[in-house]
Short mmCIF file of C-alpha atoms in Angstrom, two decimals:
data_model
loop_
_atom_site.label_atom_id
_atom_site.label_comp_id
_atom_site.label_asym_id
_atom_site.label_seq_id
_atom_site.Cartn_x
_atom_site.Cartn_y
_atom_site.Cartn_z
CA UNK A 1 -14.92 13.11 26.26
CA UNK A 2 -18.70 13.38 26.00
CA UNK A 3 -20.93 10.46 25.10
CA UNK A 4 -21.71 12.10 21.74
CA UNK A 5 -18.08 11.98 20.64
CA UNK A 6 -16.78 8.70 22.04
CA UNK A 7 -17.83 5.19 21.14
CA UNK A 8 -16.84 1.88 22.76
CA UNK A 9 -13.14 1.20 23.11
CA UNK A 10 -11.33 -1.12 20.69
CA UNK A 11 -8.97 -3.62 22.31
CA UNK A 12 -5.75 -4.14 20.36
CA UNK A 13 -4.34 -7.65 20.69
CA UNK A 14 -1.29 -9.63 19.67
CA UNK A 15 -2.82 -11.79 16.90
CA UNK A 16 -0.64 -14.76 17.79
CA UNK A 17 -1.18 -14.91 21.54
CA UNK A 18 -4.38 -12.92 21.95
CA UNK A 19 -2.72 -10.81 24.64
CA UNK A 20 -4.22 -7.35 25.00
CA UNK A 21 -1.76 -4.61 24.08
CA UNK A 22 -3.95 -1.58 24.72
CA UNK A 23 -7.23 0.12 23.94
CA UNK A 24 -8.13 2.92 21.56
CA UNK A 25 -11.26 5.00 21.23
CA UNK A 26 -13.82 4.18 18.55
CA UNK A 27 -14.62 7.74 17.52
CA UNK A 28 -18.08 8.77 16.46
CA UNK A 29 -18.86 10.73 13.29
CA UNK A 30 -19.41 13.81 15.48
CA UNK A 31 -15.91 13.48 16.92
CA UNK A 32 -14.45 13.05 13.44
CA UNK A 33 -16.22 16.21 12.29
CA UNK A 34 -14.64 18.11 15.16
CA UNK A 35 -11.16 16.91 14.20
CA UNK A 36 -11.72 17.86 10.56
CA UNK A 37 -12.91 21.29 11.65
CA UNK A 38 -9.78 21.83 13.74
CA UNK A 39 -7.64 20.61 10.84
CA UNK A 40 -8.71 23.62 8.78
CA UNK A 41 -6.70 25.77 11.17
CA UNK A 42 -3.76 23.39 10.93
CA UNK A 43 -3.91 23.50 7.15
CA UNK A 44 -3.71 27.28 7.07
CA UNK A 45 -0.60 27.09 9.24
CA UNK A 46 0.98 24.46 6.99
CA UNK A 47 0.20 26.46 3.85
CA UNK A 48 1.83 29.52 5.37
CA UNK A 49 5.09 27.67 6.08
CA UNK A 50 7.86 28.24 3.53
CA UNK A 51 8.90 25.13 1.66
CA UNK A 52 12.23 24.91 3.44
CA UNK A 53 10.45 24.88 6.80
CA UNK A 54 8.10 22.10 5.69
CA UNK A 55 11.14 20.15 4.51
CA UNK A 56 12.89 20.70 7.83
CA UNK A 57 9.81 19.48 9.70
CA UNK A 58 9.74 16.25 7.72
CA UNK A 59 13.47 15.73 8.24
CA UNK A 60 12.92 16.11 12.01
CA UNK A 61 10.08 13.58 11.94
CA UNK A 62 12.32 11.13 10.05
CA UNK A 63 15.05 11.53 12.63
CA UNK A 64 12.70 10.91 15.55
CA UNK A 65 11.25 7.79 13.92
CA UNK A 66 14.75 6.54 13.20
CA UNK A 67 15.75 7.05 16.83
CA UNK A 68 12.88 4.81 17.92
CA UNK A 69 13.20 2.28 15.11
CA UNK A 70 13.65 -0.76 17.33
CA UNK A 71 10.82 -0.01 19.74
CA UNK A 72 8.45 0.92 16.89
CA UNK A 73 9.37 -2.26 14.99
CA UNK A 74 8.73 -4.40 18.06
CA UNK A 75 5.41 -2.70 18.79
CA UNK A 76 4.32 -3.08 15.17
CA UNK A 77 5.28 -6.76 15.12
CA UNK A 78 3.35 -7.37 18.32
CA UNK A 79 0.13 -5.79 17.09
CA UNK A 80 0.40 -6.69 13.40
CA UNK A 81 1.85 -10.21 13.37
CA UNK A 82 4.64 -9.67 10.83
CA UNK A 83 8.06 -11.03 11.86
CA UNK A 84 10.06 -8.36 13.63
CA UNK A 85 12.88 -8.37 11.08
CA UNK A 86 10.28 -7.35 8.48
CA UNK A 87 8.78 -4.62 10.64
CA UNK A 88 12.29 -3.21 11.10
CA UNK A 89 12.48 -2.90 7.33
CA UNK A 90 9.09 -1.23 7.26
CA UNK A 91 10.12 1.42 9.79
CA UNK A 92 13.33 2.00 7.81
CA UNK A 93 11.22 2.55 4.70
CA UNK A 94 9.07 5.10 6.52
CA UNK A 95 12.21 7.04 7.50
CA UNK A 96 13.35 7.10 3.86
CA UNK A 97 9.89 8.17 2.72
CA UNK A 98 9.72 11.12 5.11
CA UNK A 99 13.16 12.23 3.98
CA UNK A 100 12.20 11.77 0.35
CA UNK A 101 9.10 13.93 0.70
CA UNK A 102 11.16 16.53 2.55
CA UNK A 103 13.09 16.95 -0.67
CA UNK A 104 9.90 17.01 -2.74
CA UNK A 105 8.56 19.86 -0.60
CA UNK A 106 11.19 22.12 -2.16
CA UNK A 107 10.49 20.96 -5.73
CA UNK A 108 6.86 21.94 -6.28
CA UNK A 109 7.54 23.71 -9.55
CA UNK A 110 5.14 25.80 -11.57
CA UNK A 111 5.41 26.51 -15.31
CA UNK A 112 5.63 29.46 -17.63
CA UNK A 113 3.24 28.90 -20.53
CA UNK A 114 4.08 30.64 -23.83
CA UNK A 115 1.02 32.69 -24.74
CA UNK A 116 2.57 33.70 -28.04
CA UNK A 117 1.26 30.34 -29.23
CA UNK A 118 -2.17 32.01 -29.38
CA UNK A 119 -2.65 34.89 -31.87
CA UNK A 120 -3.34 38.15 -30.09
CA UNK A 121 -1.84 37.08 -26.75
CA UNK A 122 1.81 37.60 -27.64
CA UNK A 123 2.37 40.45 -25.15
CA UNK A 124 0.95 38.61 -22.11
CA UNK A 125 2.56 36.26 -19.57
CA UNK A 126 1.06 33.17 -17.96
CA UNK A 127 2.52 31.14 -15.09
CA UNK A 128 1.20 28.33 -12.95
CA UNK A 129 1.71 27.76 -9.24
CA UNK A 130 1.19 24.72 -7.05
CA UNK A 131 -1.04 25.17 -4.00
CA UNK A 132 -2.16 22.71 -1.30
CA UNK A 133 -5.57 21.07 -1.60
CA UNK A 134 -6.65 21.59 2.02
CA UNK A 135 -7.26 18.74 4.46
CA UNK A 136 -6.24 15.28 3.24
CA UNK A 137 -7.75 12.16 4.84
CA UNK A 138 -5.34 9.19 4.90
CA UNK A 139 -6.99 5.79 5.37
CA UNK A 140 -4.24 3.33 6.26
CA UNK A 141 -4.42 -0.50 5.97
CA UNK A 142 -3.23 -3.05 8.52
CA UNK A 143 -0.63 -4.88 6.44
CA UNK A 144 2.07 -2.16 6.11
CA UNK A 145 0.63 0.62 8.26
CA UNK A 146 3.78 2.61 9.07
CA UNK A 147 5.16 2.57 5.53
CA UNK A 148 1.86 3.36 3.80
CA UNK A 149 1.02 6.01 6.37
CA UNK A 150 4.32 7.70 5.55
CA UNK A 151 3.47 7.86 1.84
CA UNK A 152 0.20 9.63 2.59
CA UNK A 153 0.97 11.82 5.59
CA UNK A 154 4.45 12.96 4.55
CA UNK A 155 3.22 13.82 1.06
CA UNK A 156 0.28 15.79 2.43
CA UNK A 157 2.44 17.82 4.79
CA UNK A 158 5.15 18.37 2.15
CA UNK A 159 2.56 20.00 -0.10
CA UNK A 160 1.26 22.28 2.65
CA UNK A 161 -1.88 20.35 3.56
CA UNK A 162 -3.15 19.19 6.90
CA UNK A 163 -3.66 15.44 7.21
CA UNK A 164 -6.21 13.46 9.19
CA UNK A 165 -5.02 9.87 9.54
CA UNK A 166 -7.19 6.86 10.28
CA UNK A 167 -4.87 4.07 11.45
CA UNK A 168 -6.02 0.45 11.05
CA UNK A 169 -8.35 -0.63 13.85
CA UNK A 170 -6.49 -3.89 14.48
CA UNK A 171 -3.02 -2.35 14.78
CA UNK A 172 -3.09 1.41 15.48
CA UNK A 173 -0.52 1.61 18.27
CA UNK A 174 2.64 2.19 16.25
CA UNK A 175 0.97 5.03 14.34
CA UNK A 176 -0.30 6.56 17.56
CA UNK A 177 3.32 6.73 18.71
CA UNK A 178 4.43 8.16 15.37
CA UNK A 179 1.77 10.86 15.70
CA UNK A 180 3.32 11.83 19.03
CA UNK A 181 6.69 12.11 17.29
CA UNK A 182 5.20 14.37 14.57
CA UNK A 183 3.90 16.66 17.30
CA UNK A 184 7.29 16.53 19.04
CA UNK A 185 8.96 17.52 15.76
CA UNK A 186 7.02 20.80 15.78
CA UNK A 187 4.09 20.30 13.43
CA UNK A 188 1.56 23.15 13.75
CA UNK A 189 -1.40 22.39 16.03
CA UNK A 190 -4.08 20.32 14.26
CA UNK A 191 -1.98 19.95 11.09
CA UNK A 192 -1.53 16.22 11.78
CA UNK A 193 -4.37 14.41 13.55
CA UNK A 194 -5.39 10.81 14.13
CA UNK A 195 -8.96 9.54 14.23
CA UNK A 196 -9.39 6.01 15.53
CA UNK A 197 -12.22 3.60 14.88
CA UNK A 198 -13.72 1.35 12.26
CA UNK A 199 -15.74 1.80 9.09
CA UNK A 200 -17.90 4.60 10.53
CA UNK A 201 -14.79 6.78 10.78
CA UNK A 202 -13.83 6.08 7.16
CA UNK A 203 -17.33 6.91 6.00
CA UNK A 204 -17.39 10.15 7.97
CA UNK A 205 -14.10 11.28 6.43
CA UNK A 206 -15.27 10.39 2.92
CA UNK A 207 -18.48 12.38 3.34
CA UNK A 208 -17.02 15.37 5.18
CA UNK A 209 -17.21 18.65 3.25
CA UNK A 210 -14.12 19.80 5.15
CA UNK A 211 -11.95 17.09 3.58
CA UNK A 212 -10.49 18.00 0.19
CA UNK A 213 -9.08 14.58 -0.69
CA UNK A 214 -9.16 10.99 0.51
CA UNK A 215 -6.27 8.59 0.01
CA UNK A 216 -7.13 4.95 0.68
CA UNK A 217 -5.09 1.77 0.50
CA UNK A 218 -7.46 -1.12 1.02
CA UNK A 219 -9.84 -3.56 -0.59
CA UNK A 220 -11.68 -2.91 -3.84
CA UNK A 221 -14.98 -3.11 -1.97
CA UNK A 222 -13.82 -0.41 0.45
CA UNK A 223 -12.54 1.71 -2.43
CA UNK A 224 -15.88 1.66 -4.22
CA UNK A 225 -17.70 2.65 -1.04
CA UNK A 226 -15.30 5.50 -0.27
CA UNK A 227 -15.52 6.79 -3.85
CA UNK A 228 -19.33 6.68 -3.71
CA UNK A 229 -19.48 8.61 -0.45
CA UNK A 230 -16.85 11.13 -1.56
CA UNK A 231 -18.72 11.91 -4.77
CA UNK A 232 -21.28 13.91 -2.82
CA UNK A 233 -18.72 16.65 -2.16
CA UNK A 234 -16.69 16.13 -5.35
CA UNK A 235 -13.47 15.67 -3.39
CA UNK A 236 -10.42 14.04 -4.92
CA UNK A 237 -10.13 10.31 -4.27
CA UNK A 238 -6.89 8.33 -4.59
CA UNK A 239 -7.34 4.56 -4.45
CA UNK A 240 -4.73 1.79 -4.23
CA UNK A 241 -6.83 -1.35 -3.97
CA UNK A 242 -6.66 -5.13 -4.23
CA UNK A 243 -4.45 -7.29 -6.40
CA UNK A 244 -4.14 -10.85 -7.66
CA UNK A 245 -0.63 -10.63 -9.04
CA UNK A 246 0.58 -13.28 -11.48
CA UNK A 247 4.10 -14.66 -11.76
CA UNK A 248 4.85 -16.29 -15.12
CA UNK A 249 7.71 -18.82 -15.31
CA UNK A 250 8.84 -19.51 -18.88
CA UNK A 251 10.69 -22.64 -19.93
CA UNK A 252 14.05 -20.86 -20.14
CA UNK A 253 13.83 -19.48 -16.60
CA UNK A 254 16.07 -20.14 -13.63
CA UNK A 255 13.55 -22.25 -11.70
CA UNK A 256 15.30 -21.92 -8.35
CA UNK A 257 15.28 -18.13 -8.60
CA UNK A 258 11.64 -18.20 -9.68
CA UNK A 259 10.70 -20.44 -6.76
CA UNK A 260 12.57 -18.16 -4.38
CA UNK A 261 10.59 -15.21 -5.72
CA UNK A 262 7.39 -17.00 -4.74
CA UNK A 263 8.71 -17.88 -1.29
CA UNK A 264 10.05 -14.41 -0.54
CA UNK A 265 7.33 -12.56 -2.42
CA UNK A 266 4.39 -14.46 -1.02
CA UNK A 267 4.92 -17.10 1.63
CA UNK A 268 7.54 -15.41 3.81
CA UNK A 269 6.85 -11.71 3.51
CA UNK A 270 4.06 -9.93 5.33
CA UNK A 271 2.64 -13.38 6.15
CA UNK A 272 1.25 -13.31 2.61
CA UNK A 273 -0.82 -10.22 3.38
CA UNK A 274 0.57 -7.90 0.70
CA UNK A 275 -1.47 -6.37 -2.10
CA UNK A 276 1.39 -6.91 -4.58
CA UNK A 277 2.36 -10.38 -3.34
CA UNK A 278 2.65 -13.27 -5.80
CA UNK A 279 -0.88 -14.67 -5.69
CA UNK A 280 -1.02 -16.75 -8.88
CA UNK A 281 1.83 -18.75 -10.42
CA UNK A 282 1.78 -19.87 -14.06
CA UNK A 283 4.57 -22.28 -15.05
CA UNK A 284 5.37 -23.48 -18.57
CA UNK A 285 5.11 -27.25 -19.06
CA UNK A 286 8.81 -27.82 -19.73
CA UNK A 287 9.94 -26.60 -16.29
CA UNK A 288 6.81 -27.19 -14.23
CA UNK A 289 7.99 -30.22 -12.28
CA UNK A 290 11.46 -28.77 -11.57
CA UNK A 291 9.90 -25.51 -10.40
CA UNK A 292 7.44 -27.24 -8.06
CA UNK A 293 10.23 -29.38 -6.61
CA UNK A 294 12.31 -26.29 -5.85
CA UNK A 295 9.31 -24.44 -4.44
CA UNK A 296 8.48 -27.31 -2.08
CA UNK A 297 12.09 -27.64 -0.94
CA UNK A 298 12.33 -23.94 -0.12
CA UNK A 299 8.90 -23.82 1.51
CA UNK A 300 9.83 -26.69 3.82
CA UNK A 301 12.60 -24.55 5.34
CA UNK A 302 10.22 -21.81 6.52
CA UNK A 303 9.56 -21.44 10.24
CA UNK A 304 6.09 -20.47 11.43
CA UNK A 305 5.80 -19.02 14.92
CA UNK A 306 6.24 -16.09 17.29
CA UNK A 307 6.72 -12.94 15.22
CA UNK A 308 9.10 -11.50 17.82
CA UNK A 309 11.66 -14.29 17.35
CA UNK A 310 14.50 -13.72 14.90
CA UNK A 311 14.12 -17.28 13.61
CA UNK A 312 10.49 -16.80 12.50
CA UNK A 313 9.72 -16.46 8.80
CA UNK A 314 5.92 -16.47 8.98
CA UNK A 315 3.91 -15.06 11.87
CA UNK A 316 0.18 -14.96 12.59
CA UNK A 317 -2.28 -13.31 10.26
CA UNK A 318 -3.90 -10.11 11.49
CA UNK A 319 -6.87 -11.97 13.04
CA UNK A 320 -8.11 -15.52 13.44
CA UNK A 321 -11.02 -14.60 11.14
CA UNK A 322 -8.52 -13.64 8.43
CA UNK A 323 -6.82 -17.02 8.83
CA UNK A 324 -10.18 -18.77 8.57
CA UNK A 325 -10.84 -17.00 5.26
CA UNK A 326 -7.48 -18.19 3.91
CA UNK A 327 -8.20 -21.73 5.08
CA UNK A 328 -11.58 -21.62 3.34
CA UNK A 329 -10.02 -20.31 0.11
CA UNK A 330 -7.55 -23.21 0.08
CA UNK A 331 -10.47 -25.56 0.57
CA UNK A 332 -12.28 -24.08 -2.42
CA UNK A 333 -9.21 -24.51 -4.61
CA UNK A 334 -9.04 -28.18 -3.62
CA UNK A 335 -12.76 -28.57 -4.32
CA UNK A 336 -12.15 -27.13 -7.79
CA UNK A 337 -9.53 -29.80 -8.50
CA UNK A 338 -6.23 -28.45 -7.14
CA UNK A 339 -3.90 -30.67 -5.11
CA UNK A 340 -2.55 -29.39 -1.79
CA UNK A 341 1.08 -30.53 -1.68
CA UNK A 342 2.39 -28.45 1.24
CA UNK A 343 0.94 -26.70 4.28
CA UNK A 344 -2.69 -25.76 4.61
CA UNK A 345 -3.04 -26.33 8.35
CA UNK A 346 -4.43 -23.54 10.52
CA UNK A 347 -3.89 -23.00 14.25
CA UNK A 348 -5.72 -19.93 15.45
CA UNK A 349 -4.38 -16.99 13.41
CA UNK A 350 -1.43 -19.04 12.09
CA UNK A 351 -1.59 -20.63 8.62
CA UNK A 352 1.18 -22.93 7.44
CA UNK A 353 2.59 -21.80 4.06
CA UNK A 354 0.57 -23.64 1.43
CA UNK A 355 1.46 -24.81 -2.07
CA UNK A 356 -1.18 -26.12 -4.46
CA UNK A 357 -0.57 -27.64 -7.91
CA UNK A 358 -2.78 -28.69 -10.80
CA UNK A 359 -4.87 -25.59 -10.12
CA UNK A 360 -7.55 -25.19 -12.81
CA UNK A 361 -7.01 -21.78 -14.38
CA UNK A 362 -10.80 -21.35 -14.58
CA UNK A 363 -11.30 -21.93 -10.85
CA UNK A 364 -13.32 -19.08 -9.29
CA UNK A 365 -11.18 -19.42 -6.17
CA UNK A 366 -8.04 -18.87 -8.30
CA UNK A 367 -9.49 -15.55 -9.44
CA UNK A 368 -9.95 -14.36 -5.85
CA UNK A 369 -7.37 -12.40 -3.89
CA UNK A 370 -6.23 -14.77 -1.14
CA UNK A 371 -4.67 -12.68 1.63
CA UNK A 372 -2.33 -15.16 3.25
CA UNK A 373 0.66 -17.48 2.66
CA UNK A 374 -0.76 -19.50 -0.24
CA UNK A 375 0.94 -20.24 -3.58
CA UNK A 376 -1.38 -21.80 -6.21
CA UNK A 377 0.45 -23.11 -9.30
CA UNK A 378 -1.12 -23.63 -12.74
CA UNK A 379 0.43 -24.82 -16.01
CA UNK A 380 0.62 -23.24 -19.43
CA UNK A 381 1.94 -24.30 -22.82
CA UNK A 382 2.60 -20.97 -24.54
CA UNK A 383 3.58 -17.63 -22.92
CA UNK A 384 0.78 -15.85 -24.79
CA UNK A 385 -1.65 -18.17 -23.02
CA UNK A 386 -0.17 -17.20 -19.65
CA UNK A 387 -0.60 -13.50 -20.44
CA UNK A 388 -4.21 -14.10 -21.45
CA UNK A 389 -4.93 -15.92 -18.18
CA UNK A 390 -3.16 -13.26 -16.13
CA UNK A 391 -5.16 -10.51 -17.82
CA UNK A 392 -8.48 -12.25 -17.15
CA UNK A 393 -8.25 -11.17 -13.51
CA UNK A 394 -10.32 -8.11 -12.58
CA UNK A 395 -7.21 -6.79 -10.82
CA UNK A 396 -4.11 -5.27 -12.38
CA UNK A 397 -1.47 -4.27 -9.83
CA UNK A 398 1.80 -6.10 -10.60
CA UNK A 399 2.97 -9.10 -12.61
CA UNK A 400 6.30 -10.86 -12.89
CA UNK A 401 7.97 -12.73 -15.74
CA UNK A 402 10.89 -15.13 -15.41
CA UNK A 403 12.80 -15.63 -18.65
CA UNK A 404 16.34 -15.26 -19.98
CA UNK A 405 15.03 -13.92 -23.31
CA UNK A 406 15.07 -10.10 -23.21
CA UNK A 407 12.77 -9.76 -26.21
CA UNK A 408 10.25 -12.15 -24.67
CA UNK A 409 10.43 -10.29 -21.36
CA UNK A 410 9.58 -6.92 -22.91
CA UNK A 411 6.95 -8.41 -25.21
CA UNK A 412 5.09 -10.06 -22.32
CA UNK A 413 5.48 -6.96 -20.17
CA UNK A 414 3.90 -4.86 -22.89
CA UNK A 415 0.86 -7.13 -23.13
CA UNK A 416 0.23 -7.56 -19.41
CA UNK A 417 -2.61 -5.27 -18.25
CA UNK A 418 -1.05 -4.18 -14.96
CA UNK A 419 0.57 -1.16 -13.37
CA UNK A 420 4.04 -2.70 -13.09
CA UNK A 421 5.96 -5.70 -14.38
CA UNK A 422 9.03 -7.18 -12.65
CA UNK A 423 11.39 -9.21 -14.83
CA UNK A 424 13.14 -12.08 -13.03
CA UNK A 425 11.96 -11.01 -9.61
CA UNK A 426 8.99 -11.05 -7.27
CA UNK A 427 5.90 -8.90 -7.73
CA UNK A 428 6.22 -7.94 -4.05
CA UNK A 429 8.54 -5.07 -4.81
CA UNK A 430 7.89 -1.46 -3.95
CA UNK A 431 10.46 1.32 -3.94
CA UNK A 432 9.28 4.69 -2.72
CA UNK A 433 10.64 6.56 -5.75
CA UNK A 434 8.70 4.42 -8.23
CA UNK A 435 5.06 5.03 -9.20
CA UNK A 436 3.03 2.27 -7.52
CA UNK A 437 -0.51 1.35 -8.51
CA UNK A 438 -2.54 -0.65 -10.96
CA UNK A 439 -5.34 -0.92 -13.47
CA UNK A 440 -8.94 -2.15 -13.45
CA UNK A 441 -10.27 -3.02 -9.97
CA UNK A 442 -6.92 -2.15 -8.41
CA UNK A 443 -7.70 1.51 -9.07
CA UNK A 444 -5.92 3.89 -11.41
CA UNK A 445 -3.96 5.88 -8.82
CA UNK A 446 -0.15 5.92 -8.66
CA UNK A 447 1.56 6.53 -5.33
CA UNK A 448 5.21 7.50 -5.01
CA UNK A 449 7.53 10.32 -4.03
CA UNK A 450 7.23 12.25 -7.28
CA UNK A 451 3.55 11.47 -7.95
CA UNK A 452 1.74 11.82 -4.63
CA UNK A 453 3.04 15.23 -3.63
CA UNK A 454 1.75 16.61 -6.95
CA UNK A 455 -1.58 14.82 -6.52
CA UNK A 456 -1.98 16.58 -3.19
CA UNK A 457 -1.69 20.01 -4.84
CA UNK A 458 -3.78 21.98 -7.31
CA UNK A 459 -2.59 24.26 -10.09
CA UNK A 460 -3.42 27.93 -10.20
CA UNK A 461 -2.85 29.97 -13.36
CA UNK A 462 -1.82 33.63 -13.09
CA UNK A 463 -1.91 35.88 -16.16
CA UNK A 464 -0.06 39.20 -16.41
CA UNK A 465 -1.53 41.32 -19.16
CA UNK A 466 0.83 43.43 -21.29
CA UNK A 467 3.86 41.95 -19.51
CA UNK A 468 6.03 42.42 -22.58
CA UNK A 469 6.51 45.80 -24.24
#
């Protein structure tokens, strides 16, 4: 490749050991423009494919991913840091998502609109059709790259688009292998392309006039920048951004189940690096001490270590710098008056699961999104107070409420300013057939099998004059 199209290589490392796993090219904006140009040809081929052929393609991709589930899960764990049993689940989810979008490819329905609702148009016929947007850019985050890639790429292909995927710079290897499987499955040339690199690649895709839509899962800061750059060409932008999800434990809750939801939904899943993880815990006074005791007992059983071992619950964060940021955030909470009662130690990219109590609800650090295995616990006296504190966050992805009172559960759910509320469970829940997204600084987009494939199409209206005699 010429000097104008290739930048310095990016070394991909195991975040726990630092061992080099491979190198990928840091593509220049000129190289990205060439890929986008080629993708126009791929998009025309995808648009020309009948729906049943697009569905068959996605089914083949799902089968090939499934056949390599173990090797993909191991590779992803090595480069990402999540425990391997969790990366197995992620690859399984990607298989389901590809199969789900295969079905959606055959259900892109139009409508017949009754023109006899308008005086003088009674004899005419109007129908709508769904058409692909063009080239979709998919910007994939590091925390669940295979699963979130599947939501974007499979949806784009199901709707007849081409897709240009930017895998995360720190862990691109599993997606590079998946791209080879998509090609093996028979995708048209240039219909599915990868562009590797850092922020310059994202910016080039957002600005490119050849890209019809950008789908980003990432930070709120990144979302604002992508939306700003994309506005120059008026392309569609779909943003699923940060979160600071609250879990509210009422005084009639099962405290052991609530504590388990924090452990499994924050400390021991994704190494705490999940946008919809439990990031703030509000506990009513009457059960506060019992809840904290249960949370500490369950946290003490977690094993931190090599992400490739079956016994590991918490692996290394994506980089040592990410772990340093988590360590600093814990320090700020303590400075604001919180007490660290478990964990907090950092060793390289590893952070021991941390529990803090007596967290001041007004602490600026409590309002931040801490991307690691940290559970800060604050008190409340009345559930309405907990809802008010939860809603004060600039984010609005998920919230959870633990209570045995059905009326209270629905009342609190109605007043929480978020995209989804889980009753008696963890916020860290995402099923591919549910709309997933939030409010406020989380972005207003919803991603899911039934939503995304429609978002990646446009409606065309066709009128037949004098259709009825």
